[in-house]
Coordinates of N, CA and C and ligand atoms in Angstrom, one line a residue:
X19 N 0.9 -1.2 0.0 CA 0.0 0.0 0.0 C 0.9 1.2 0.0
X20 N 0.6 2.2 -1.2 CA 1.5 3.2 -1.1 C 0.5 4.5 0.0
X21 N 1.1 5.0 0.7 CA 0.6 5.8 1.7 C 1.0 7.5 1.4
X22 N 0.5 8.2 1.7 CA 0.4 9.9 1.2 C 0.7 10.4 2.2
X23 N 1.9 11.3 2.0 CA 2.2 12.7 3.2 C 1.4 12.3 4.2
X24 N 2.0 13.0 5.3 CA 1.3 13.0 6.5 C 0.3 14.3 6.8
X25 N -0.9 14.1 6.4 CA -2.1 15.4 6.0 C -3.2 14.9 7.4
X26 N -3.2 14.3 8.5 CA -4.0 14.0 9.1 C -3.5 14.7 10.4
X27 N -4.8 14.7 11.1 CA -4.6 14.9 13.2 C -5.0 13.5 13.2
X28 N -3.9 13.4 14.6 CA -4.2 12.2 15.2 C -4.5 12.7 16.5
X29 N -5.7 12.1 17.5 CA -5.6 12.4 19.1 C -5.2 10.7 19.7
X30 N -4.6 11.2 20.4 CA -4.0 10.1 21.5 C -4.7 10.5 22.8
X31 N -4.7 9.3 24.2 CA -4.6 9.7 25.5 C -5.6 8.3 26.2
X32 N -5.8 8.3 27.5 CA -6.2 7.8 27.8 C -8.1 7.4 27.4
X33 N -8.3 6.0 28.2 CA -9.8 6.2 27.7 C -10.7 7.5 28.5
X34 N -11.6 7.6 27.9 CA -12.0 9.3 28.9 C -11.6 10.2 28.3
X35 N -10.5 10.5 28.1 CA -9.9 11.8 28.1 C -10.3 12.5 27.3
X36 N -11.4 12.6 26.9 CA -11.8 13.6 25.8 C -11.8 13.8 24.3
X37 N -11.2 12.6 23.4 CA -10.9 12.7 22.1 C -11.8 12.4 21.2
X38 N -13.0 12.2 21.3 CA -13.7 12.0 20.9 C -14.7 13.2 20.3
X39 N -15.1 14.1 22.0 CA -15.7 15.3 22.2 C -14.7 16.4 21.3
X40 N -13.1 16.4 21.6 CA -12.3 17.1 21.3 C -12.7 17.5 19.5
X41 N -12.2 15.7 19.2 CA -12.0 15.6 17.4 C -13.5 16.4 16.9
X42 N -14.3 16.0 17.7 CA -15.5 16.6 16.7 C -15.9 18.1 16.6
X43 N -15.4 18.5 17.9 CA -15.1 20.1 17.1 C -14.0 20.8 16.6
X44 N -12.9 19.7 16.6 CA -11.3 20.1 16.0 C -11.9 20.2 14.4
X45 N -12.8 19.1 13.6 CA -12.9 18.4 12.9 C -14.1 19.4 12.2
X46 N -15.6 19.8 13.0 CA -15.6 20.5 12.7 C -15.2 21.8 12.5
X47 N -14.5 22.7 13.4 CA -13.7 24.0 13.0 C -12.9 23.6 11.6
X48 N -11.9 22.9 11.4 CA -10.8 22.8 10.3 C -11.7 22.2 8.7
X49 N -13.1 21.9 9.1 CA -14.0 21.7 7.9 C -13.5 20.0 7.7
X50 N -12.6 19.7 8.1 CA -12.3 17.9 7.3 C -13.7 17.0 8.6
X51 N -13.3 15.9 7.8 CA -13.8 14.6 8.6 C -13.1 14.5 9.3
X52 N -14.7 13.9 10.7 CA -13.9 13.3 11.7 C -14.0 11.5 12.0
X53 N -12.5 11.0 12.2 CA -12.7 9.7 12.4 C -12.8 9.2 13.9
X54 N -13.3 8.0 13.9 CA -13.6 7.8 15.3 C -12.9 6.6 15.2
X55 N -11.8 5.9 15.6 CA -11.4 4.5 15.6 C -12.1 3.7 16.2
X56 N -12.3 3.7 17.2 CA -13.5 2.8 17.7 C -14.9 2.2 17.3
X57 N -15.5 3.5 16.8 CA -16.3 3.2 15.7 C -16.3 2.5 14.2
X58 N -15.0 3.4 13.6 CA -14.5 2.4 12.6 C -14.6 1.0 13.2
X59 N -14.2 0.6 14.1 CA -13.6 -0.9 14.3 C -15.0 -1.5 14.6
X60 N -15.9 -1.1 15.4 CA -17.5 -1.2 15.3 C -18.1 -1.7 14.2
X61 N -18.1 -0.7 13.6 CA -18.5 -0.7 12.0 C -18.3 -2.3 11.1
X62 N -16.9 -1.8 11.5 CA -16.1 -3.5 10.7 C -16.6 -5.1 11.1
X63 N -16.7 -4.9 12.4 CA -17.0 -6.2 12.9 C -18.5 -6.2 13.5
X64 N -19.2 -4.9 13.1 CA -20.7 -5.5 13.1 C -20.5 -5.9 14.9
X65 N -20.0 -5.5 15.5 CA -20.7 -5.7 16.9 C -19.8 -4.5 17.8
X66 N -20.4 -4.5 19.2 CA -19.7 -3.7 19.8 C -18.0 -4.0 20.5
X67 N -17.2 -3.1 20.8 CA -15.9 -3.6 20.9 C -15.7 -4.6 22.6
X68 N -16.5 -4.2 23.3 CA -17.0 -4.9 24.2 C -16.9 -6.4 24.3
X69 N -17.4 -6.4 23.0 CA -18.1 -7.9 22.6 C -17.1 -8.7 22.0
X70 N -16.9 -7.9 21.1 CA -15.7 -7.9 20.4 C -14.3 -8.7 21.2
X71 N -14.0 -8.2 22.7 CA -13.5 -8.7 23.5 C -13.5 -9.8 24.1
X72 N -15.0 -10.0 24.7 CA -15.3 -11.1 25.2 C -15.3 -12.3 24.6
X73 N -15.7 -11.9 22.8 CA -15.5 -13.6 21.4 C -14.3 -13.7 21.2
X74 N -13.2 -12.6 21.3 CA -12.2 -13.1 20.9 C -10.6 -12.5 21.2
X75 N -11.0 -11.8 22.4 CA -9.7 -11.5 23.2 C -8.8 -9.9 22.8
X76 N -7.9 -9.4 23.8 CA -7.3 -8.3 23.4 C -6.6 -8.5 22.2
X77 N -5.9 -9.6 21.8 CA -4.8 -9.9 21.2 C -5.7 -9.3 19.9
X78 N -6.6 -10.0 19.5 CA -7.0 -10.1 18.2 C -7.7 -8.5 18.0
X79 N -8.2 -7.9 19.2 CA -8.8 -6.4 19.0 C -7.7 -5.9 18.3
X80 N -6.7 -6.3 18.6 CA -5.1 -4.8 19.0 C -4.9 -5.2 17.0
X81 N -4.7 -6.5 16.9 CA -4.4 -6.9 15.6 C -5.4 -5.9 14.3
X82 N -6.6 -6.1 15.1 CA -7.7 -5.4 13.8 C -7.1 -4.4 14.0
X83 N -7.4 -3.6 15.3 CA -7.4 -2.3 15.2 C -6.1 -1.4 14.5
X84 N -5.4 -2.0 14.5 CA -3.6 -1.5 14.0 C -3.9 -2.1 12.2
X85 N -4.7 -3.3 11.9 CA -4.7 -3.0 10.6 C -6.2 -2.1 10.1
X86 N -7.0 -1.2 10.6 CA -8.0 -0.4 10.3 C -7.0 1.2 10.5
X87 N -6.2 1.0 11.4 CA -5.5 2.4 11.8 C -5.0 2.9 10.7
X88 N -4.1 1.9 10.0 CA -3.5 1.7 9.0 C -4.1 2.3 7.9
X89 N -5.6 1.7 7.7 CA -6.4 2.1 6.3 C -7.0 3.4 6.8
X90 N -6.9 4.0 7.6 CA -7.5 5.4 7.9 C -6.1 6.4 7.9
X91 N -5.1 5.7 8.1 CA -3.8 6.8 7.9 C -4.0 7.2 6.5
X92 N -4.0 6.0 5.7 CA -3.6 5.8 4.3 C -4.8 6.2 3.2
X93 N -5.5 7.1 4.3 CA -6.2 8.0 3.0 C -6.1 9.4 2.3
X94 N -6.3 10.0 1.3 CA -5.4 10.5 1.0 C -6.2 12.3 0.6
X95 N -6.9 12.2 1.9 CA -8.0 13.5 1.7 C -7.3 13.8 3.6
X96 N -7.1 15.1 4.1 CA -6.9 15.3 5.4 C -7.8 14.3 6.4
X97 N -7.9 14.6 7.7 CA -9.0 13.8 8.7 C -8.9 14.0 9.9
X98 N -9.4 14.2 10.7 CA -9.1 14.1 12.2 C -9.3 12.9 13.2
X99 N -8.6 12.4 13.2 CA -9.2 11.0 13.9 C -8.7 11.0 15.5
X100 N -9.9 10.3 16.3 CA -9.6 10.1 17.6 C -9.3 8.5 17.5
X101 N -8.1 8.2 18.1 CA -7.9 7.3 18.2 C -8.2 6.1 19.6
X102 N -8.5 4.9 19.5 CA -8.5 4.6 21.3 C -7.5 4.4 21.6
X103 N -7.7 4.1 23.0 CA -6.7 4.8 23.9 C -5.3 4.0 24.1
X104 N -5.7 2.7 23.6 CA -4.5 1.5 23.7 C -3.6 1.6 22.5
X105 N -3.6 2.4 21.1 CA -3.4 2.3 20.4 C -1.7 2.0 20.4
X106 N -1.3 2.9 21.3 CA -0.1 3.4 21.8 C 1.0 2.1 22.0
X107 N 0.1 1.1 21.9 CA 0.8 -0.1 22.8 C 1.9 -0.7 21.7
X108 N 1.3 -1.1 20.4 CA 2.2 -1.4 19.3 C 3.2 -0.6 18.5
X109 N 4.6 -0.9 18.4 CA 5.4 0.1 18.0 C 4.9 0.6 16.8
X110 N 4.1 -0.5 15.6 CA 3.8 -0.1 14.7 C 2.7 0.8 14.3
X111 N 1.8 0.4 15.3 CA 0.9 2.1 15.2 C 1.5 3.0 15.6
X112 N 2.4 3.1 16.8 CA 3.4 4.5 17.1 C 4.0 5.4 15.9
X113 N 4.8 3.8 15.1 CA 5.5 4.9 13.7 C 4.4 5.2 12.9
X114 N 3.4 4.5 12.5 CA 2.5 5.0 11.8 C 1.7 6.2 12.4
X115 N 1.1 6.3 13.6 CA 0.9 7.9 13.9 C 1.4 8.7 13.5
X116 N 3.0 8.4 14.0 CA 4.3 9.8 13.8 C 4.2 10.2 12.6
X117 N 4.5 9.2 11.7 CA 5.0 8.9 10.5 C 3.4 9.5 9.5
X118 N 2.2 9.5 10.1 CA 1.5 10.0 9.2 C 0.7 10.6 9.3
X119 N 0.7 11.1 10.5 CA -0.5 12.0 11.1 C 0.7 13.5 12.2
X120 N 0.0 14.4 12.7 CA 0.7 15.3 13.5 C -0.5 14.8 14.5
X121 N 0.4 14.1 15.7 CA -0.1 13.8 16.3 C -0.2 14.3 18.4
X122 N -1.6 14.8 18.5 CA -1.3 15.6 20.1 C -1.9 14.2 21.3
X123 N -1.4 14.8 21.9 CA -1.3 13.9 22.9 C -2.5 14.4 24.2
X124 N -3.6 14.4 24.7 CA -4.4 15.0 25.7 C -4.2 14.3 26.5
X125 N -3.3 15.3 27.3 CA -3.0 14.6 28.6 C -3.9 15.2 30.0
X126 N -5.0 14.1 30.2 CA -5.3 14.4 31.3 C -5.7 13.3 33.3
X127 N -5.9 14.0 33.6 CA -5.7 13.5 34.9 C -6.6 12.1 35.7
X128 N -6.4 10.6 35.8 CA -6.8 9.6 35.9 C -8.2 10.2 36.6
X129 N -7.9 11.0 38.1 CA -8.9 11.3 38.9 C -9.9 12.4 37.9
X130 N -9.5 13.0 37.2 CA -10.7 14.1 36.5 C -10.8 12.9 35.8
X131 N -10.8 12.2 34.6 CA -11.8 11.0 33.9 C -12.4 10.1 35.1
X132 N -12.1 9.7 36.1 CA -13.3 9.0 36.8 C -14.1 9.7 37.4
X133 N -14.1 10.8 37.3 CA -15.3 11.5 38.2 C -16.2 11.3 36.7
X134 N -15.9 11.3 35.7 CA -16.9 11.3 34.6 C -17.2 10.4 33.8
X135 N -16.7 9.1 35.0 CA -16.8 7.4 34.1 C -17.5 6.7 34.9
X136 N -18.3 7.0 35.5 CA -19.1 6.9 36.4 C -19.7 5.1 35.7
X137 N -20.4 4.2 35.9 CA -21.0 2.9 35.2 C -20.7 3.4 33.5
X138 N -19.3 2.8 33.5 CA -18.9 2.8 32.1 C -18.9 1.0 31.8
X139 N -19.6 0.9 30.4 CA -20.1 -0.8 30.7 C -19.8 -0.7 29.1
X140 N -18.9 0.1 28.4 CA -18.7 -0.1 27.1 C -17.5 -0.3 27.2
X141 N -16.2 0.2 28.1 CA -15.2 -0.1 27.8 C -14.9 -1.5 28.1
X142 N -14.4 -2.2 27.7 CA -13.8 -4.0 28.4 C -12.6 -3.7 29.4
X143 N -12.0 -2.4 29.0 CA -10.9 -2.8 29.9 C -11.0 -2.4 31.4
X144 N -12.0 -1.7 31.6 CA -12.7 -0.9 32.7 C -13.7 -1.6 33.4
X145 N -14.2 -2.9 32.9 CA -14.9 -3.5 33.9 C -14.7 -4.2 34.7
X146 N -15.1 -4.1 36.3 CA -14.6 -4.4 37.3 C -13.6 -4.1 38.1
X147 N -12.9 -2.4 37.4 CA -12.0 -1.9 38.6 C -12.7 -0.7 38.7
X148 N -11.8 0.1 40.0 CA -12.5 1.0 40.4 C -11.5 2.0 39.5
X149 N -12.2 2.8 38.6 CA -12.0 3.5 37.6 C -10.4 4.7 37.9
X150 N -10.6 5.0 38.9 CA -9.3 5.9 38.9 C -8.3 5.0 39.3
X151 N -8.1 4.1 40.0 CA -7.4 3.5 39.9 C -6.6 2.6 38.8
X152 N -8.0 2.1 38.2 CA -7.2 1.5 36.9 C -6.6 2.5 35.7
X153 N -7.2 3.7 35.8 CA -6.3 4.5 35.0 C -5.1 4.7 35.2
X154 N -5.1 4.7 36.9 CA -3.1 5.1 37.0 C -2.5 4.0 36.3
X155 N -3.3 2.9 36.8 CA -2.4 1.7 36.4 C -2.3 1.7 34.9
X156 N -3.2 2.2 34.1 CA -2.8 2.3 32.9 C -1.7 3.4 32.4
X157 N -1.6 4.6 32.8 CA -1.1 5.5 33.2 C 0.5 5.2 32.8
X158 N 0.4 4.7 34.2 CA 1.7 4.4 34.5 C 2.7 3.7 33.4
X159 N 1.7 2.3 32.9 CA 2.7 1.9 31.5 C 2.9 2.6 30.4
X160 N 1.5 3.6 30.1 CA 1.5 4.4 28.7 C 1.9 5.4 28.5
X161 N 2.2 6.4 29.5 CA 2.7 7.4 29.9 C 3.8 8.0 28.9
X162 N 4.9 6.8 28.7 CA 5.8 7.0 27.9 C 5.3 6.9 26.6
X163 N 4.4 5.7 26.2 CA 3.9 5.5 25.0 C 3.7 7.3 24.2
X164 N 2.6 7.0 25.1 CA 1.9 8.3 24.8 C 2.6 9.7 24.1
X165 N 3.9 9.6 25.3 CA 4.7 11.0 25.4 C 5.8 10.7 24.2
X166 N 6.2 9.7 23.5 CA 7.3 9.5 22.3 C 6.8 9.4 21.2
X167 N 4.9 8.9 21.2 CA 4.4 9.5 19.6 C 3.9 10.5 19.8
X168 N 3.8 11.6 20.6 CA 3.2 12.7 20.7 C 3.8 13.7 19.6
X169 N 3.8 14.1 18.9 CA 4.7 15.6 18.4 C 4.0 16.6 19.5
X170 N 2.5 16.7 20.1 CA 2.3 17.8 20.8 C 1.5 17.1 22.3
X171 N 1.6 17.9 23.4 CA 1.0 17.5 24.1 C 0.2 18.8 24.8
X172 N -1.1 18.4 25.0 CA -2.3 19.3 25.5 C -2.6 18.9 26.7
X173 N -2.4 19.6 27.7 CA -2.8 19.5 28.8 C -4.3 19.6 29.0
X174 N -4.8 18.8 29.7 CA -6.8 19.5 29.8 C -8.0 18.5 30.2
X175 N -8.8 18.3 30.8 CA -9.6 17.7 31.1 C -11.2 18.1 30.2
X176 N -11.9 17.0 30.3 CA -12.8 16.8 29.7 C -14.0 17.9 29.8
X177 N -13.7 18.5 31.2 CA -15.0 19.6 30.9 C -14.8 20.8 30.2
X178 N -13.6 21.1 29.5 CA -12.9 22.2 29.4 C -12.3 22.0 27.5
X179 N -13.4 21.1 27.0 CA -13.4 20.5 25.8 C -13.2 22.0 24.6
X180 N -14.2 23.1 24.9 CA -14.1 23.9 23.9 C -13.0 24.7 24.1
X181 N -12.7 25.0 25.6 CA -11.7 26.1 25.9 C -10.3 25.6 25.4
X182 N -9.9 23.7 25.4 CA -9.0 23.3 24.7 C -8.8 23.0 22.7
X183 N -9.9 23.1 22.7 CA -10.1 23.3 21.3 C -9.7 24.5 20.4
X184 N -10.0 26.0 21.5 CA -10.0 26.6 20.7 C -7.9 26.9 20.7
X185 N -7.4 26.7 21.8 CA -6.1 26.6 22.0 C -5.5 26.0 20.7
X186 N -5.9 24.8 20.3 CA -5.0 23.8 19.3 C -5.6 24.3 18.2
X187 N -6.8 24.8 18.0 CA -6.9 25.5 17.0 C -5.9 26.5 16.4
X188 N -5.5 27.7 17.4 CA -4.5 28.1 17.0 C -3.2 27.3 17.1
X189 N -2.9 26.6 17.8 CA -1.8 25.8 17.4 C -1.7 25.3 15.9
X190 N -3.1 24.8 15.6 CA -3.1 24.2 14.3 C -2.3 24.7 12.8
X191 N -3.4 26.0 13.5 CA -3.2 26.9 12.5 C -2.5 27.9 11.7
X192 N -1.3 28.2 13.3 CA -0.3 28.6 13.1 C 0.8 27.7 12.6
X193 N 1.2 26.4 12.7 CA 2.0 25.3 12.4 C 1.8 24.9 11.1
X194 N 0.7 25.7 10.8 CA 0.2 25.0 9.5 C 0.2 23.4 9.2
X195 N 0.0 22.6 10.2 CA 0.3 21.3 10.4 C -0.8 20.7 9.5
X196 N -2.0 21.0 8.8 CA -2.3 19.9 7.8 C -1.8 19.7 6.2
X197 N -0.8 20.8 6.2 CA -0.1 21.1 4.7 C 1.1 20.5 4.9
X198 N 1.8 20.9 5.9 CA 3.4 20.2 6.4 C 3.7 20.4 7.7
X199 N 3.7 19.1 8.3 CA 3.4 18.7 9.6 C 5.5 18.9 10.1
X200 N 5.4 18.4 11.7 CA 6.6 19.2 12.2 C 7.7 18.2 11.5
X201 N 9.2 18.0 11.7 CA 10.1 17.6 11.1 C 10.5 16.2 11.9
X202 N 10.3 16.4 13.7 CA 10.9 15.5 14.2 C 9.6 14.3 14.5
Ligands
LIG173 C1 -9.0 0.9 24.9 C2 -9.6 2.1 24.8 C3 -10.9 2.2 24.0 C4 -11.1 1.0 23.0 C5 -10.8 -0.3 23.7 C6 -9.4 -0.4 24.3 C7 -7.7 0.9 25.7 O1 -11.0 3.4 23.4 O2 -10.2 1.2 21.9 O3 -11.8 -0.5 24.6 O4 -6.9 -0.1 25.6 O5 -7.5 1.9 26.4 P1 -11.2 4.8 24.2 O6 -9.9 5.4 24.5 O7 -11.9 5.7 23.2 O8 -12.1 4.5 25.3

C-alpha cells in the first residue's frame, strides 16, 4: 500500500480523556472529517468492541485495530481522527501515527476522567476496577507511549473540551500542520 504525506490529526490519551468530544469540534472547526477508531472498528466487525473482546480476546482487538488504523492513515483527503486509547501499545501504530499524522497527545488527569466514568459498561478494559485507579495503572505503563508518539502535548480535562479546542486551534493553525506537519 503506497501511503500519502502525513495530512491528518491524530488524538492520542487515555480512555475518557476527551478525544472523541475534542475531534468533533477540532474536525468541525478545520471543515475535514472526523474519524472515530473505535467506531471504525465497530463498523467493521458489526458488533460492539466490548463484545468484540469477550469472542475473541485483546490480542486479536489490538491486531484489527492496528490493521483499520492503517487504512485510515492511508487515506489521501486530510481527517481528524480520535484514536483509542491503547493504540499506543504497538510500535507499529506509534511509527505510523508519527509517521502520518501530526499527532497531540491530551494529557489528562486519571482522577478528572473517573469523576466522569461513572457505570462505564462499554469499555472492556474498565470492567470491574475502580475507575481511577485503573487509570493510574494504565497510566503508568502508557505514559511513555503516549509521550514519544506525541509531536504535541495538550494538557486538559474533559469539561474544558471547547476552551481546549479553541487553543489547538491556533496551534493548528499557526503550524500549519495539515499542509506540512513538524520535522521530528
Ligand atoms: C482501549 C480504549 C478504548 C477502546 C478499547 C481499548 C484501551 O478506546 O479502543 O476499549 O486499551 O485503552 P477509548 O480510549 O476511546 O475509550
Amino acid at each position: 500500500m503506497s501511503l500519502p504525506a502525513p495530512i491528518h490529526i491524530a488524538l492520542i490519551g487515555l480512555p475518557g480523556s476527551g478525544k472523541t468530544t475534542l475531534g468533533r469540534i477540532l474536525a468541525r472547526n478545520l471543515k475535514i472529517p472526523f474519524v472515530d477508531a473505535d467506531a471504525t472498528f465497530e463498523q467493521h466487525v458489526g458488533t460492539s468492541i466490548r463484545a468484540f473482546f469477550e469472542q475473541n480476546g485483546e490480542n486479536a482487538f489490538r491486531e484489527l485495530e492496528a490493521e483499520l488504523l492503517l487504512k485510515i492513515l492511508s487515506r489521501e483527503t486530510p481527517s481528524l481522527i480520535a484514536t483509542g486509547g491503547g493504540v499506543i501499545l504497538r510500535a507499529d501504530n506509534r511509527q505510523n501515527l508519527k509517521k502520518y499524522s501530526t499527532v497531540f497527545y491530551l494529557k489528562a488527569q486519571p482522577e478528572d476522567i473517573a469523576q466522569r466514568m461513572h457505570n462505564d459498561s462499554a469499555r472492556p478494559l474498565m470492567q470491574g476496577f475502580d475507575p481511577a485507579q485503573r487509570l493510574r495503572d494504565l497510566l503508568q505503563i502508557r505514559a511513555p507511549l503516549y509521550e514519544q508518539t506525541a509531536h504535541y502535548t495538550v494538557a486538559g480535562s474533559r469539561k474544558a473540551s471547547a476552551q481546549i479546542a479553541r487553543k489547538m486551534m491556533m496551534q493548528i493553525e499557526l503550524g500549519g500542520f495539515l499542509k506540512s506537519p513538524p520535522s521530528h
